[in-house]
Tab-separated table of C-alpha atoms and ligand atoms in Angstrom:
chain	number	residue	atom	x	y	z
S	1	UNK	CA	-5.249	-2.583	-37.921
S	2	UNK	CA	-7.678	-0.049	-35.981
S	3	UNK	CA	-6.691	-0.512	-32.099
S	4	UNK	CA	-6.049	1.541	-29.251
S	5	UNK	CA	-2.020	1.938	-28.387
S	6	UNK	CA	-1.088	2.837	-24.794
S	7	UNK	CA	2.044	4.617	-25.481
S	8	UNK	CA	4.582	5.271	-22.256
S	9	UNK	CA	6.611	8.478	-22.658
S	10	UNK	CA	9.582	9.941	-20.784
S	11	UNK	CA	9.607	10.802	-17.433
S	12	UNK	CA	12.556	13.133	-17.775
S	13	UNK	CA	15.173	12.379	-19.939
S	14	UNK	CA	13.783	12.286	-23.374
S	15	UNK	CA	16.321	9.711	-24.838
S	16	UNK	CA	14.171	7.238	-22.787
S	17	UNK	CA	11.264	7.176	-25.730
S	18	UNK	CA	11.597	3.446	-27.609
S	19	UNK	CA	11.902	3.384	-31.372
S	20	UNK	CA	8.396	1.646	-31.548
S	21	UNK	CA	6.711	4.560	-29.655
S	22	UNK	CA	7.678	7.036	-31.956
S	23	UNK	CA	6.561	4.849	-34.937
S	24	UNK	CA	3.440	4.429	-33.260
S	25	UNK	CA	2.701	8.060	-32.604
S	26	UNK	CA	3.812	8.893	-36.032
S	27	UNK	CA	1.652	6.028	-37.511
S	28	UNK	CA	-1.864	6.672	-35.524
S	29	UNK	CA	-4.619	8.745	-36.678
S	30	UNK	CA	-4.945	10.763	-33.239
S	31	UNK	CA	-3.014	10.888	-30.271
S	32	UNK	CA	-5.345	11.193	-26.763
S	33	UNK	CA	-3.009	13.431	-24.569
S	34	UNK	CA	-3.729	14.137	-20.763
S	35	UNK	CA	-2.623	17.629	-21.352
S	36	UNK	CA	-2.078	18.329	-25.012
S	37	UNK	CA	0.152	21.450	-24.791
S	38	UNK	CA	2.694	19.278	-22.572
S	39	UNK	CA	2.716	16.275	-25.227
S	40	UNK	CA	2.974	18.884	-27.961
S	41	UNK	CA	6.456	19.580	-26.268
S	42	UNK	CA	7.450	16.241	-26.924
S	43	UNK	CA	5.733	15.519	-30.292
S	44	UNK	CA	7.488	19.039	-31.554
S	45	UNK	CA	10.850	17.364	-30.263
S	46	UNK	CA	10.341	14.529	-32.231
S	47	UNK	CA	8.819	16.279	-35.565
S	48	UNK	CA	5.302	14.214	-34.976
S	49	UNK	CA	2.474	15.979	-36.497
S	50	UNK	CA	-0.059	13.774	-35.834
S	51	UNK	CA	-3.279	15.205	-34.373
S	52	UNK	CA	-3.992	15.271	-30.900
S	53	UNK	CA	-7.188	15.485	-28.645
S	54	UNK	CA	-7.608	15.953	-24.866
S	55	UNK	CA	-8.223	12.970	-22.729
S	56	UNK	CA	-7.812	13.237	-18.864
S	57	UNK	CA	-9.554	12.326	-15.592
S	58	UNK	CA	-12.033	15.146	-15.810
S	59	UNK	CA	-13.123	14.550	-19.214
S	60	UNK	CA	-12.585	10.593	-19.495
S	61	UNK	CA	-15.928	9.226	-19.105
S	62	UNK	CA	-17.429	11.841	-21.704
S	63	UNK	CA	-15.024	11.060	-24.400
S	64	UNK	CA	-14.657	7.390	-23.979
S	65	UNK	CA	-17.564	6.422	-26.077
S	66	UNK	CA	-16.513	8.275	-28.905
S	67	UNK	CA	-13.077	6.968	-28.872
S	68	UNK	CA	-14.601	3.739	-29.063
S	69	UNK	CA	-16.452	4.519	-31.799
S	70	UNK	CA	-13.362	6.471	-33.921
S	71	UNK	CA	-11.734	2.821	-33.452
S	72	UNK	CA	-14.728	1.022	-34.576
S	73	UNK	CA	-14.596	2.845	-37.481
S	74	UNK	CA	-11.115	2.008	-38.371
S	75	UNK	CA	-8.922	4.787	-36.737
S	76	UNK	CA	-5.882	4.122	-34.811
S	77	UNK	CA	-5.433	5.944	-31.797
S	78	UNK	CA	-2.788	6.114	-29.342
S	79	UNK	CA	-3.022	7.346	-25.276
S	80	UNK	CA	-0.780	9.312	-23.850
S	81	UNK	CA	0.123	10.791	-20.548
S	82	UNK	CA	2.077	13.780	-19.015
S	83	UNK	CA	5.051	11.194	-18.194
S	84	UNK	CA	5.511	7.393	-17.879
S	85	UNK	CA	3.250	5.006	-18.668
S	86	UNK	CA	-0.968	5.597	-19.058
S	87	UNK	CA	-2.993	3.879	-16.305
S	88	UNK	CA	-0.247	3.698	-13.792
S	89	UNK	CA	-1.579	6.684	-11.427
S	90	UNK	CA	-2.755	8.468	-14.465
S	91	UNK	CA	-5.876	8.194	-16.635
S	92	UNK	CA	-5.974	4.825	-19.104
S	93	UNK	CA	-7.690	2.172	-16.932
S	94	UNK	CA	-11.091	3.302	-17.980
S	95	UNK	CA	-10.314	3.616	-21.506
S	96	UNK	CA	-8.220	0.237	-21.421
S	97	UNK	CA	-11.288	-1.715	-19.776
S	98	UNK	CA	-13.745	-0.128	-22.339
S	99	UNK	CA	-12.129	-1.097	-25.223
S	100	UNK	CA	-11.972	-4.585	-24.145
S	101	UNK	CA	-15.337	-5.029	-23.219
S	102	UNK	CA	-16.281	-3.934	-26.909
S	103	UNK	CA	-13.616	-6.456	-28.134
S	104	UNK	CA	-11.210	-3.734	-29.580
S	105	UNK	CA	-7.880	-5.063	-29.334
S	106	UNK	CA	-5.296	-2.854	-26.981
S	107	UNK	CA	-1.632	-2.879	-27.405
S	108	UNK	CA	-0.059	-1.136	-24.300
S	109	UNK	CA	3.818	-0.836	-25.205
S	110	UNK	CA	6.777	-1.509	-22.493
S	111	UNK	CA	8.379	1.758	-21.805
S	112	UNK	CA	9.024	4.589	-19.019
S	113	UNK	CA	7.517	4.412	-15.919
S	114	UNK	CA	8.988	5.963	-12.468
S	115	UNK	CA	8.377	3.000	-9.936
S	116	UNK	CA	10.630	0.427	-11.721
S	117	UNK	CA	14.095	2.386	-11.519
S	118	UNK	CA	12.879	3.121	-7.884
S	119	UNK	CA	12.493	0.220	-6.948
S	120	UNK	CA	15.681	-1.391	-8.334
S	121	UNK	CA	17.607	1.829	-6.957
S	122	UNK	CA	16.409	1.273	-3.496
S	123	UNK	CA	18.448	-1.900	-2.940
S	124	UNK	CA	15.181	-2.976	-0.978
S	125	UNK	CA	14.111	-6.699	-2.572
S	126	UNK	CA	12.067	-6.339	-5.578
S	127	UNK	CA	11.189	-10.126	-6.127
S	128	UNK	CA	7.746	-9.246	-4.452
S	129	UNK	CA	5.887	-5.673	-3.797
S	130	UNK	CA	3.254	-3.691	-4.141
S	131	UNK	CA	2.131	-0.755	-5.815
S	132	UNK	CA	0.568	1.873	-3.737
S	133	UNK	CA	0.658	4.795	-5.812
S	134	UNK	CA	-0.550	8.209	-3.913
S	135	UNK	CA	-2.128	7.219	-0.719
S	136	UNK	CA	-4.791	9.458	0.228
S	137	UNK	CA	-4.637	12.811	1.548
S	138	UNK	CA	-7.609	12.742	4.241
S	139	UNK	CA	-10.305	10.293	4.029
S	140	UNK	CA	-9.284	6.522	4.053
S	141	UNK	CA	-5.500	7.376	4.733
S	142	UNK	CA	-5.313	6.276	8.306
S	143	UNK	CA	-7.020	2.867	7.526
S	144	UNK	CA	-5.084	2.388	4.023
S	145	UNK	CA	-1.488	2.875	6.189
S	146	UNK	CA	-2.902	0.639	9.084
S	147	UNK	CA	-4.087	-2.204	5.976
S	148	UNK	CA	-0.219	-2.060	5.456
S	149	UNK	CA	1.459	-2.165	8.709
S	150	UNK	CA	1.865	-6.067	8.486
S	151	UNK	CA	2.483	-6.298	4.681
S	152	UNK	CA	5.583	-8.145	4.010
S	153	UNK	CA	6.103	-7.192	0.633
S	154	UNK	CA	8.139	-4.045	-0.282
S	155	UNK	CA	5.825	-1.115	-0.727
S	156	UNK	CA	5.909	1.668	-3.440
S	157	UNK	CA	4.223	4.879	-3.157
S	158	UNK	CA	4.159	7.841	-5.410
S	159	UNK	CA	4.475	11.329	-3.207
S	160	UNK	CA	4.948	15.390	-3.847
S	161	UNK	CA	7.559	16.687	-2.398
S	162	UNK	CA	5.424	19.285	-0.232
S	163	UNK	CA	3.372	16.272	1.294
S	164	UNK	CA	6.814	13.973	1.830
S	165	UNK	CA	7.609	14.944	5.457
S	166	UNK	CA	4.245	14.185	6.659
S	167	UNK	CA	3.937	10.980	4.804
S	168	UNK	CA	7.296	10.147	6.689
S	169	UNK	CA	6.185	10.802	10.010
S	170	UNK	CA	3.164	8.889	9.253
S	171	UNK	CA	5.502	6.152	8.202
S	172	UNK	CA	7.282	6.239	11.520
S	173	UNK	CA	4.031	5.885	13.277
S	174	UNK	CA	2.824	2.968	11.385
S	175	UNK	CA	6.229	1.350	10.236
S	176	UNK	CA	8.603	2.047	13.269
S	177	UNK	CA	11.842	3.866	13.015
S	178	UNK	CA	13.987	0.891	11.864
S	179	UNK	CA	12.386	-0.309	8.273
S	180	UNK	CA	14.684	0.495	5.164
S	181	UNK	CA	13.156	3.170	3.043
S	182	UNK	CA	14.766	4.580	-0.091
S	183	UNK	CA	13.708	7.871	-1.664
S	184	UNK	CA	14.182	8.096	-5.690
S	185	UNK	CA	14.034	12.195	-6.736
S	186	UNK	CA	13.938	13.405	-10.311
S	187	UNK	CA	14.572	10.327	-11.915
S	188	UNK	CA	16.416	10.346	-15.326
S	189	UNK	CA	16.904	14.112	-14.571
S	190	UNK	CA	19.816	16.309	-14.032
S	191	UNK	CA	19.291	16.444	-9.857
S	192	UNK	CA	18.238	12.799	-9.864
S	193	UNK	CA	19.060	11.556	-6.552
S	194	UNK	CA	18.593	8.576	-4.141
S	195	UNK	CA	18.239	8.868	-0.392
S	196	UNK	CA	18.327	5.494	1.586
S	197	UNK	CA	18.317	4.600	5.284
S	198	UNK	CA	15.973	3.612	7.956
S	199	UNK	CA	12.490	5.503	8.223
S	200	UNK	CA	14.296	7.295	11.118
S	201	UNK	CA	17.334	8.681	9.206
S	202	UNK	CA	15.877	9.472	6.305
S	203	UNK	CA	13.063	11.287	8.241
S	204	UNK	CA	16.035	13.526	9.706
S	205	UNK	CA	17.560	13.844	6.440
S	206	UNK	CA	14.229	15.146	4.818
S	207	UNK	CA	13.444	17.300	7.818
S	208	UNK	CA	16.964	18.793	7.572
S	209	UNK	CA	16.661	19.458	3.642
S	210	UNK	CA	13.289	19.033	2.022
S	211	UNK	CA	13.338	17.350	-1.413
S	212	UNK	CA	12.364	19.184	-4.561
S	213	UNK	CA	10.605	17.819	-7.676
S	214	UNK	CA	9.011	14.364	-8.370
S	215	UNK	CA	9.432	11.482	-5.842
S	216	UNK	CA	9.047	7.835	-5.603
S	217	UNK	CA	9.096	5.956	-1.824
S	218	UNK	CA	10.208	2.452	-1.484
S	219	UNK	CA	9.295	0.856	2.142
S	220	UNK	CA	10.720	-2.610	3.156
S	221	UNK	CA	7.917	-4.975	4.093
S	222	UNK	CA	7.101	-6.327	7.669
S	223	UNK	CA	9.482	-8.884	8.819
S	224	UNK	CA	8.542	-11.094	12.177
S	225	UNK	CA	11.916	-10.460	13.653
S	226	UNK	CA	11.374	-6.666	13.978
I	301	SAM	N1	2.094	7.458	-15.138
I	301	SAM	C1	3.564	7.634	-14.217
I	301	SAM	C2	4.516	6.445	-14.488
I	301	SAM	O1	4.456	5.856	-14.874
I	301	SAM	O2	5.143	6.282	-13.503
I	301	SAM	C3	3.033	8.577	-13.213
I	301	SAM	C4	2.221	9.659	-12.955
I	301	SAM	S1	1.837	10.301	-11.213
I	301	SAM	C5	0.875	11.198	-11.920
I	301	SAM	C6	3.193	11.179	-11.256
I	301	SAM	C7	4.016	10.703	-9.964
I	301	SAM	O3	5.136	9.823	-10.591
I	301	SAM	C8	4.952	11.965	-9.109
I	301	SAM	O4	4.202	12.439	-8.281
I	301	SAM	C9	6.083	10.909	-8.717
I	301	SAM	O5	5.806	10.371	-7.647
I	301	SAM	C10	6.263	9.905	-10.063
I	301	SAM	N2	7.256	10.483	-10.895
I	301	SAM	C11	7.043	10.641	-11.955
I	301	SAM	N3	8.060	11.062	-12.740
I	301	SAM	C12	9.199	11.078	-11.896
I	301	SAM	C13	10.619	11.367	-11.504
I	301	SAM	N4	11.199	11.702	-12.942
I	301	SAM	N5	11.291	10.853	-10.607
I	301	SAM	C14	10.663	10.865	-9.396
I	301	SAM	N6	9.588	10.300	-9.413
I	301	SAM	C15	8.587	10.172	-10.504
């Protein structure tokens, strides 16, 4: 049946792709990729020969109409991003919303995403949490952080290694020294590491040895007693 499949792909370890994801990627008429060269490596690894087309944040507005037309004419299309689940700090929202507005069925497969293992690995409560993704780099950063200062749910942030020190310093200013924090680095990869402690402790560790690779930061929510 013609529809859009949103297909999560591994965030490191290729064994994390699901059997259903592989079957769908083999079966669809076209795979929309954030970066075709990167996805081709994954597809070649699994001997998937489906046609690919580029679909990223710089062309999605221009491309989405064409994708809708293709599905309406009977094509099955899959969307993948470079890693993890499309739509989670990656392109995916626009095409999902447009399909829904056009009465086109969407099917998002469950699968790899970085924030879930980081949240569970943190040991910080995971019953209620808020996903913040990447903080704004300049405009709106201070306002965003101030809004979060009394957030009582656990907070999840994505960050790159060269900005981590600045972000931890901002966290110290806004959340104080004592809140629990956990940094998950290179999840599912050879050098996977979880760094846990108070904001002050983790800031000390990161200042001594700046981390390499991809990072998720988990911060404990506000508690009245603190
Ligand atoms: N769509 C992805 C997902 O579902 O998690 C997120 C894509 S976003 C462009 C990339 C960010 O995700 C990285 O900067 C990092 O914060 C996080 N990330 C992705 N892979 C990771 C990994 N293996 N370990 C830790 N963080 C990761």
